[in-house]
PDB file of C-alpha atoms in Angstrom:
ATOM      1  CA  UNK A   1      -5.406 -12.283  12.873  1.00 87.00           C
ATOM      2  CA  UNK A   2      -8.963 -13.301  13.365  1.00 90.00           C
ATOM      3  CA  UNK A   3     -11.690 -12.843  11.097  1.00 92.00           C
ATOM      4  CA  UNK A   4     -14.971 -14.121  10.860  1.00 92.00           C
ATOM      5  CA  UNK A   5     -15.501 -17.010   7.688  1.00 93.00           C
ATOM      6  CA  UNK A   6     -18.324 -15.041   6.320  1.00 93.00           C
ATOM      7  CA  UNK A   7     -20.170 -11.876   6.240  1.00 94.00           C
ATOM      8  CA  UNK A   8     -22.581  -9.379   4.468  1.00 91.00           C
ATOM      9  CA  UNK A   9     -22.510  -6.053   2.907  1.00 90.00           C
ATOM     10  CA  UNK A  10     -24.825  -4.539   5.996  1.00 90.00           C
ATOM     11  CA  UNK A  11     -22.154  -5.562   8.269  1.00 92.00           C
ATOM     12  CA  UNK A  12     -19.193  -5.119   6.293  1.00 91.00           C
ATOM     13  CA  UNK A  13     -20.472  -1.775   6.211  1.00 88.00           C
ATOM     14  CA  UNK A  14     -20.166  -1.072  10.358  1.00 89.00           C
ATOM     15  CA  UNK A  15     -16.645  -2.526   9.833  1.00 89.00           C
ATOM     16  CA  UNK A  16     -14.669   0.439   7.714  1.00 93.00           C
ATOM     17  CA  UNK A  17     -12.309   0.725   9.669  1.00 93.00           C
ATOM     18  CA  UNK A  18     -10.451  -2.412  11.687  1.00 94.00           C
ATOM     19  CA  UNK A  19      -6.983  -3.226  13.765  1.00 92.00           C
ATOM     20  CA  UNK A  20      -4.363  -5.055  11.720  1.00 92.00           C
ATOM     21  CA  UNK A  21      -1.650  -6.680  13.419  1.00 87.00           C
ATOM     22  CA  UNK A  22       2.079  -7.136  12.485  1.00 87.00           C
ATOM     23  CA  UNK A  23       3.594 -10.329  13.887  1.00 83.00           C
ATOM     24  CA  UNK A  24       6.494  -9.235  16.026  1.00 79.00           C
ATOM     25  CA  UNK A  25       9.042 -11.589  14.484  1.00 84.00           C
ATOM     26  CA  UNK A  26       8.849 -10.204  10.891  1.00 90.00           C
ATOM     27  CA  UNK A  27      11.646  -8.639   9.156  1.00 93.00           C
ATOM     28  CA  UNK A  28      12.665  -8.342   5.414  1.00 95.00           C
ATOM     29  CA  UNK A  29      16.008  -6.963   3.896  1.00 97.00           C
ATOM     30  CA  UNK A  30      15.911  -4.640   0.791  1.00 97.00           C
ATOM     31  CA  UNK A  31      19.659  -5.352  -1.191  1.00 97.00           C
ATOM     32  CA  UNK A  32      21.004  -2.081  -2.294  1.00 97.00           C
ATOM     33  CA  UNK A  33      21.626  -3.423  -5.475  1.00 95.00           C
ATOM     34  CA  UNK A  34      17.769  -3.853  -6.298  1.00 97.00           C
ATOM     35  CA  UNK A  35      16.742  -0.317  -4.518  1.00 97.00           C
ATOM     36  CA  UNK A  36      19.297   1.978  -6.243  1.00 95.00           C
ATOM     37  CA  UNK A  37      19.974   3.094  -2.630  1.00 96.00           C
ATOM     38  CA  UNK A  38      23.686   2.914  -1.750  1.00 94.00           C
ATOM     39  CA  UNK A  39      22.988   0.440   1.594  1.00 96.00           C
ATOM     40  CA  UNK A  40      20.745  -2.538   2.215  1.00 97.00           C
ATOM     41  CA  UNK A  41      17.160  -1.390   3.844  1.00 97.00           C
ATOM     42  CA  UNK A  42      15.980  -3.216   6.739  1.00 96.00           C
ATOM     43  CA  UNK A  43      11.757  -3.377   7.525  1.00 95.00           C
ATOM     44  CA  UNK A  44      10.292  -4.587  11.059  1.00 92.00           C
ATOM     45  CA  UNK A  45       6.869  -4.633  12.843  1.00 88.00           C
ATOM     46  CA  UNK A  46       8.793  -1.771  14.109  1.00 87.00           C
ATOM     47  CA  UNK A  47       8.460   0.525  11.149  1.00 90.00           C
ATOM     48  CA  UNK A  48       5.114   0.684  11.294  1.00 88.00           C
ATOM     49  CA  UNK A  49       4.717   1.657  14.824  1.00 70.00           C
ATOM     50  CA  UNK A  50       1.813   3.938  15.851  1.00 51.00           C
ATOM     51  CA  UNK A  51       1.953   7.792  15.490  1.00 44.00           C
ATOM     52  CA  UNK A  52       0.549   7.870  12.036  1.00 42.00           C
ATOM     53  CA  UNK A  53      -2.117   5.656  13.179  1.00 42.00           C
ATOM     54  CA  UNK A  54      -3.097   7.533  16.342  1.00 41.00           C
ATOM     55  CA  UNK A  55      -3.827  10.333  14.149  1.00 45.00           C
ATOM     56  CA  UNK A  56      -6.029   8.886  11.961  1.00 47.00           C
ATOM     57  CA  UNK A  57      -8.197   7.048  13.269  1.00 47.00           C
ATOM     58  CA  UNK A  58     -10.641   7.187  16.553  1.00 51.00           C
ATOM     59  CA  UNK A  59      -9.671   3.798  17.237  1.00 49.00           C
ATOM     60  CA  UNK A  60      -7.698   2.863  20.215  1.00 48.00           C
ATOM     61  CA  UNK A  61      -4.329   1.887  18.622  1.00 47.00           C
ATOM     62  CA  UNK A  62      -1.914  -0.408  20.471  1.00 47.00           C
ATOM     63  CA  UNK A  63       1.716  -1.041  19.582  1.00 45.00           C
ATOM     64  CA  UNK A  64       2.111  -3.647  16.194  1.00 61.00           C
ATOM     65  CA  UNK A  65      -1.659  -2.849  15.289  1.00 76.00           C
ATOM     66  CA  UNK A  66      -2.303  -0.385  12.987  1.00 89.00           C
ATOM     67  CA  UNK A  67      -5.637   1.234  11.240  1.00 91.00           C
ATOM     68  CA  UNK A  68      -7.129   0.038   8.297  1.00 95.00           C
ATOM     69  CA  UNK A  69      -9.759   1.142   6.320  1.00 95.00           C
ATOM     70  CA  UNK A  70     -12.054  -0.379   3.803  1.00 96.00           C
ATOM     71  CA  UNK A  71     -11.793  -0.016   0.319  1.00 96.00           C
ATOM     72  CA  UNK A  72     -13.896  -2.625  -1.438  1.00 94.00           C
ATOM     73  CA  UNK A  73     -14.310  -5.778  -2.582  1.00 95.00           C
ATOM     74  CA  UNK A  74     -12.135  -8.257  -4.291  1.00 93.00           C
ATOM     75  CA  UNK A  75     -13.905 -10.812  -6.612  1.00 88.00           C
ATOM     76  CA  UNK A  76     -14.036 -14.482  -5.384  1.00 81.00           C
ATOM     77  CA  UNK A  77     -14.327 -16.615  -8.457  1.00 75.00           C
ATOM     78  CA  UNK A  78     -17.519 -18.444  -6.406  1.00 72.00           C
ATOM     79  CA  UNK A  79     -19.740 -15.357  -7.142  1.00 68.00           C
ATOM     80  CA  UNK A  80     -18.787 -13.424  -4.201  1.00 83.00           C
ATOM     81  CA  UNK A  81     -16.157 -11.124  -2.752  1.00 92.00           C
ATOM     82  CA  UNK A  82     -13.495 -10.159   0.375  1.00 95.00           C
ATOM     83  CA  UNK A  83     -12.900  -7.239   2.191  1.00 96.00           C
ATOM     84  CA  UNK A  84     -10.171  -5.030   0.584  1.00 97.00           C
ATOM     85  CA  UNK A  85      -8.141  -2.349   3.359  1.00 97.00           C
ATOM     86  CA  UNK A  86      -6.203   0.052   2.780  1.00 97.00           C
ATOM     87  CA  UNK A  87      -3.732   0.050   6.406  1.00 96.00           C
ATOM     88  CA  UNK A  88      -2.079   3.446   7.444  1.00 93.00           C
ATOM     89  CA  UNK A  89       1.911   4.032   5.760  1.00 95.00           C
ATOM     90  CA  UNK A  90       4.908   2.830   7.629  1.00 94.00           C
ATOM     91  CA  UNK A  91       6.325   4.966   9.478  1.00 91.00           C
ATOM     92  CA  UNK A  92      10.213   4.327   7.823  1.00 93.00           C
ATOM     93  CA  UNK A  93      11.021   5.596   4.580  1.00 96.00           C
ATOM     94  CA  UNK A  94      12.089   3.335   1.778  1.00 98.00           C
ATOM     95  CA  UNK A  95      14.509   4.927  -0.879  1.00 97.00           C
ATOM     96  CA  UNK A  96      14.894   4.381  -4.396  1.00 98.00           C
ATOM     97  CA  UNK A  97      16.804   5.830  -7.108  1.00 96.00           C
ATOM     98  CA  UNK A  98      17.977   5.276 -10.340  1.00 95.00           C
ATOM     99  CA  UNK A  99      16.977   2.831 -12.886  1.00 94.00           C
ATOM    100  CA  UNK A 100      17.326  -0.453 -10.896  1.00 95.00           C
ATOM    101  CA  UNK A 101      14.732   1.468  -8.000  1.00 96.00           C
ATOM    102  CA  UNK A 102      12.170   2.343 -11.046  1.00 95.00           C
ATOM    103  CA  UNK A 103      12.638  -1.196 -12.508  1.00 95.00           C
ATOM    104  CA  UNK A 104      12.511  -2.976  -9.040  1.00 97.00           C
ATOM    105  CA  UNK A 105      10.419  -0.601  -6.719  1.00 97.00           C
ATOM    106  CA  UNK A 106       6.863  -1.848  -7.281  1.00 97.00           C
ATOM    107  CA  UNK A 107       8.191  -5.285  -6.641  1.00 97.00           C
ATOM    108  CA  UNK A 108      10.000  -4.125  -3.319  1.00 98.00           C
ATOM    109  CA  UNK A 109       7.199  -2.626  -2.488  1.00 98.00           C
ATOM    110  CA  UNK A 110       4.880  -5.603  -2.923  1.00 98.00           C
ATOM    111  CA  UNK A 111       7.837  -7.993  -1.264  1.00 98.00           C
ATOM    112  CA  UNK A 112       7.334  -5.727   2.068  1.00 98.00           C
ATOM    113  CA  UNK A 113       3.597  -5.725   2.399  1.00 97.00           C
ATOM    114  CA  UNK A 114       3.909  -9.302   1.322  1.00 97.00           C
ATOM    115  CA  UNK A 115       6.747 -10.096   3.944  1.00 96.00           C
ATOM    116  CA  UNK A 116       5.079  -7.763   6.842  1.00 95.00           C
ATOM    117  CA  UNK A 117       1.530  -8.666   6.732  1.00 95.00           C
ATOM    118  CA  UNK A 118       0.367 -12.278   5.387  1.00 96.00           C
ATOM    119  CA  UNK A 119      -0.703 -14.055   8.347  1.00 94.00           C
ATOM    120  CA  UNK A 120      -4.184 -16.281   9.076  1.00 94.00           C
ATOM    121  CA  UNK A 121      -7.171 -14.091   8.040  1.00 95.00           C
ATOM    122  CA  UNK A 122      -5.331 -12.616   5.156  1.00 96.00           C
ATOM    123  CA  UNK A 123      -4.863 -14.023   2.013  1.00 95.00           C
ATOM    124  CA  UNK A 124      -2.926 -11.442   0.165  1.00 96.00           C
ATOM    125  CA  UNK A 125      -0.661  -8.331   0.618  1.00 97.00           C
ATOM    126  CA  UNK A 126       0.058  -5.804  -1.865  1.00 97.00           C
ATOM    127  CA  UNK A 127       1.608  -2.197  -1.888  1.00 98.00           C
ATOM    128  CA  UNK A 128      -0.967   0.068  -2.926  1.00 97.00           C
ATOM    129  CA  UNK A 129      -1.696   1.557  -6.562  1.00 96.00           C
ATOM    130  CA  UNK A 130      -2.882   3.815  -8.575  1.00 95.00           C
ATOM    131  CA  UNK A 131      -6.284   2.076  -8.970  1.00 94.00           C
ATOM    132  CA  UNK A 132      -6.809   1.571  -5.368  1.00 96.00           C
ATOM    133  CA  UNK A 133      -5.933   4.788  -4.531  1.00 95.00           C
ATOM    134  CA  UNK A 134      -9.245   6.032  -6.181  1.00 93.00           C
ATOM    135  CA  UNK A 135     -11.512   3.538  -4.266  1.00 93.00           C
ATOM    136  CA  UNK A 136     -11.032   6.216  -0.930  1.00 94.00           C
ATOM    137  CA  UNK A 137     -10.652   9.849  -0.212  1.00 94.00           C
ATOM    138  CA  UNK A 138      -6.648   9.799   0.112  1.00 96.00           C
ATOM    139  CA  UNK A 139      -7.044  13.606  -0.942  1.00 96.00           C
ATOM    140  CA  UNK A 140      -8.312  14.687   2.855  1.00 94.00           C
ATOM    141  CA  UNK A 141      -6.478  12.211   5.148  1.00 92.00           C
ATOM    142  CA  UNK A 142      -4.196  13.473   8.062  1.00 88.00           C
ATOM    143  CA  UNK A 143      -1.027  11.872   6.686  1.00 88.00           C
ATOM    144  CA  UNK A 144       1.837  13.261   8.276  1.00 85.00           C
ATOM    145  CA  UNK A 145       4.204  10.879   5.804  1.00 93.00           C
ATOM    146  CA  UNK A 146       4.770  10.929   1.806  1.00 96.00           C
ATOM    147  CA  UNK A 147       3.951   7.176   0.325  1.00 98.00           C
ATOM    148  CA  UNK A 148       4.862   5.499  -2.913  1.00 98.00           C
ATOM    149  CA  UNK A 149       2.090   4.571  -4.907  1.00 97.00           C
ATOM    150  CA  UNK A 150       3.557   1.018  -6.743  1.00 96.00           C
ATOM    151  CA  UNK A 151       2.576   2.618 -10.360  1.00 95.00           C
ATOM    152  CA  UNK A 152       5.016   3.804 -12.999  1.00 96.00           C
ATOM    153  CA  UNK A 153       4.590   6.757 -15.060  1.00 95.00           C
ATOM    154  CA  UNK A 154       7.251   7.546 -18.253  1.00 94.00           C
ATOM    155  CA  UNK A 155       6.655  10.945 -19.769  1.00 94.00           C
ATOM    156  CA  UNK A 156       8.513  11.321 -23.387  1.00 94.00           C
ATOM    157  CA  UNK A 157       9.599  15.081 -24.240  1.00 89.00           C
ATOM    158  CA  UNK A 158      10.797  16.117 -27.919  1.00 84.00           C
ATOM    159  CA  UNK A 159      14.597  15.170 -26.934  1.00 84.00           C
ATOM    160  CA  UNK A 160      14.081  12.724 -23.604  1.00 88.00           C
ATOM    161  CA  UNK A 161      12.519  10.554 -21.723  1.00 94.00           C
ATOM    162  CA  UNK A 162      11.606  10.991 -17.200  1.00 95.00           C
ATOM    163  CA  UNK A 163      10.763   7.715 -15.510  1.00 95.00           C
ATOM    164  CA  UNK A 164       8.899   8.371 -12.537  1.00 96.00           C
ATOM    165  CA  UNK A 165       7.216   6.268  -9.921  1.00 96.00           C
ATOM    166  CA  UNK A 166       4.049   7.968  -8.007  1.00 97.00           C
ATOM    167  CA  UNK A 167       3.928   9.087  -4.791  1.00 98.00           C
ATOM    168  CA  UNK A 168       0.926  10.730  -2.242  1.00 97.00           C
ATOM    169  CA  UNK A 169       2.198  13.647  -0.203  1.00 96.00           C
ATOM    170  CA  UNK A 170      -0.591  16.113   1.552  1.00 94.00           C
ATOM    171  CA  UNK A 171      -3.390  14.566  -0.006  1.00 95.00           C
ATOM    172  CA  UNK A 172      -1.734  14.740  -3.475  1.00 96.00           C
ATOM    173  CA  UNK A 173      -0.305  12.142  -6.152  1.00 97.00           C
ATOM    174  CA  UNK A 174       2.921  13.273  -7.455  1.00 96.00           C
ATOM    175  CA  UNK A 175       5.410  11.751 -10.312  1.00 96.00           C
ATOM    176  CA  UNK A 176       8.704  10.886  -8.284  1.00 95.00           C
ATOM    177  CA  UNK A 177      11.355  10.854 -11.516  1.00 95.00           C
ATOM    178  CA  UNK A 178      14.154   7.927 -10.523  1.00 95.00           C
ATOM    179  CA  UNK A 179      16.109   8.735 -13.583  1.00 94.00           C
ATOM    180  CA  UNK A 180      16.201  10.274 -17.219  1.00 92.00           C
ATOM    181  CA  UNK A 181      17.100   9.005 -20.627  1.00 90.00           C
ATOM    182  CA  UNK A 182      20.113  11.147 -20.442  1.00 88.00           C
ATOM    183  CA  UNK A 183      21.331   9.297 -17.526  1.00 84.00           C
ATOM    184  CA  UNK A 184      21.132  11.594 -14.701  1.00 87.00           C
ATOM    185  CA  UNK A 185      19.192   9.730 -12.086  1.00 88.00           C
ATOM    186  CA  UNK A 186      17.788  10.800  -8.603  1.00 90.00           C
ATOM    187  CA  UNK A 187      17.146   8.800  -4.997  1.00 95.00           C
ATOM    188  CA  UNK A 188      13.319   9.483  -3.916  1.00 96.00           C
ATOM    189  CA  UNK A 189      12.035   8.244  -0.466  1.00 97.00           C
ATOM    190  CA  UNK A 190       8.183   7.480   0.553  1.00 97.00           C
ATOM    191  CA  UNK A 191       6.499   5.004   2.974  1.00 97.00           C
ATOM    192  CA  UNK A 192       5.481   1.791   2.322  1.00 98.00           C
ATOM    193  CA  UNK A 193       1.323   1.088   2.145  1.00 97.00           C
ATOM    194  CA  UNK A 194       0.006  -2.054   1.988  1.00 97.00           C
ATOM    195  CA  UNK A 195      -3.242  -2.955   0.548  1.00 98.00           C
ATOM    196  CA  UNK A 196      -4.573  -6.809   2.648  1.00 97.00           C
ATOM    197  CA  UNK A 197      -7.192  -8.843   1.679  1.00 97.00           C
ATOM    198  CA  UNK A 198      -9.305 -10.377   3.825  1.00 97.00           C
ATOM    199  CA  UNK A 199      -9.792 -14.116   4.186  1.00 95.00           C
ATOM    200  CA  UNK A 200     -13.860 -13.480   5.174  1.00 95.00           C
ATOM    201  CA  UNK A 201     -15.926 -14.394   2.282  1.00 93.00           C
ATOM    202  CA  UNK A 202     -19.416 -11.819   1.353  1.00 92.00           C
ATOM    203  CA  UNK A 203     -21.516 -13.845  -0.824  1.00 90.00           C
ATOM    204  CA  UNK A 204     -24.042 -13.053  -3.010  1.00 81.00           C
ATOM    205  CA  UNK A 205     -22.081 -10.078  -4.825  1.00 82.00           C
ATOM    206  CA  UNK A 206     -21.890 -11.125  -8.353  1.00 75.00           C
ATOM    207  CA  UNK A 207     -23.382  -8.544 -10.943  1.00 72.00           C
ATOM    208  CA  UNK A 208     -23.210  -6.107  -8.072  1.00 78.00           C
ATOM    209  CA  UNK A 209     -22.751  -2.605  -9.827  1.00 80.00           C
ATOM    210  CA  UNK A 210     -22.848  -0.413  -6.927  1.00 82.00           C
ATOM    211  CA  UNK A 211     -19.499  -2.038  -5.163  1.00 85.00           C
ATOM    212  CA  UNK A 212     -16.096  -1.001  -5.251  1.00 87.00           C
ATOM    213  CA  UNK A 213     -14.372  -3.909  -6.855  1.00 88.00           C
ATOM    214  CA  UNK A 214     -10.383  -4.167  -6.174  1.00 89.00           C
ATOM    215  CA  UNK A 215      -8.213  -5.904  -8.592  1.00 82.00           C
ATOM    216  CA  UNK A 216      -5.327  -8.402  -6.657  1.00 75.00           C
TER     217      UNK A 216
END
């Protein structure tokens, strides 16, 4: 993936929204016994082929490229930043249940985005969370998919415990329980959404108040 060495804020600013690219030879295997699902789970470029993307965006969207939008910037430790995007869900579910899927399933979910999208240009993939989730307007996307969120949530009650993991369907963020302190545990399914950083450096940032910073 190309992308320029540097740029500014002005021109970061005509970039929200860009084509990411899945190379075509990328695959990663999910082993049932770290998902909670009862069979291994098998990602391609292909599972994040383009309907979702069509949607939304106005971009032209070929196959293995997908939409991505801008979310911020992450903090360079040389006083400036890189471009933070959010890219559109996959378009295959991944399922996890139990306690192994609530212990596991934020690092699946990172392995994925890891596994599907580091390339040149992009110096880290993670699945998305709860704090990047408020640096856009998630609530008034056309998503036609549910997505996990990769953040945990434990509620306590007067005689038990729910373990949840979050997940956005129709605009809203939802507690997914995997399982309960009595045992009884439940399979949940969402897309996976990765979060990519950019390998383009914006100096000139530091002390900057009025940008979205993204933690990585």
């Amino acid at each position: 993936m190309k992308v320029p060495e540097y740029t500014n804020l002005e021109d970061l600013d005509k970039r929200k929204k860009i084509r990411v690219s899945i190379p075509r030879d990328r695959c990663t295997v999910i082993p049932a016994e770290f998902s909670g699902w009862k069979y291994p789970q098998e990602f391609t470029g292909n599972d994040w082929l383009s309907p979702i993307s069509a949607k939304s965006s106005q971009l032209p969207v070929k196959p293995h490229q997908l939409c991505a939008k801008l979310v911020g910037l992450a903090e360079d430790k040389k006083s400036g930043g890189h471009p933070v995007y959010v890219v559109d869900p996959s378009t295959t579910l991944l399922k996890l249940g139990g306690p192994n899927g609530m212990d596991f399933g934020p690092g699946i979910l990172d392995r994925i985005c890891r596994d599907m999208f580091i390339q040149p240009g992009v110096i880290a993939a993670f699945s998305l969370t709860r704090s990047v989730l408020e640096r856009f307007d998630y609530e008034h996307e056309d998503c036609a998919v549910p997505y996990w969120v990769s953040s945990r949530v434990t509620e306590v009650f007067n005689k038990s415990c729910e373990y949840n993991l979050c997940r956005v369907r129709d605009g809203r963020l939802h507690l997914r329980r995997l399982y309960n302190s009595d045992g009884f545990g439940r399979n949940r399914e969402g897309a996976v959404r990765a979060v990519i950083v950019l390998q383009t450096k914006v100096p000139s940032t530091k002390g900057r108040t009025d940008i979205k910073w993204v933690e990585f």
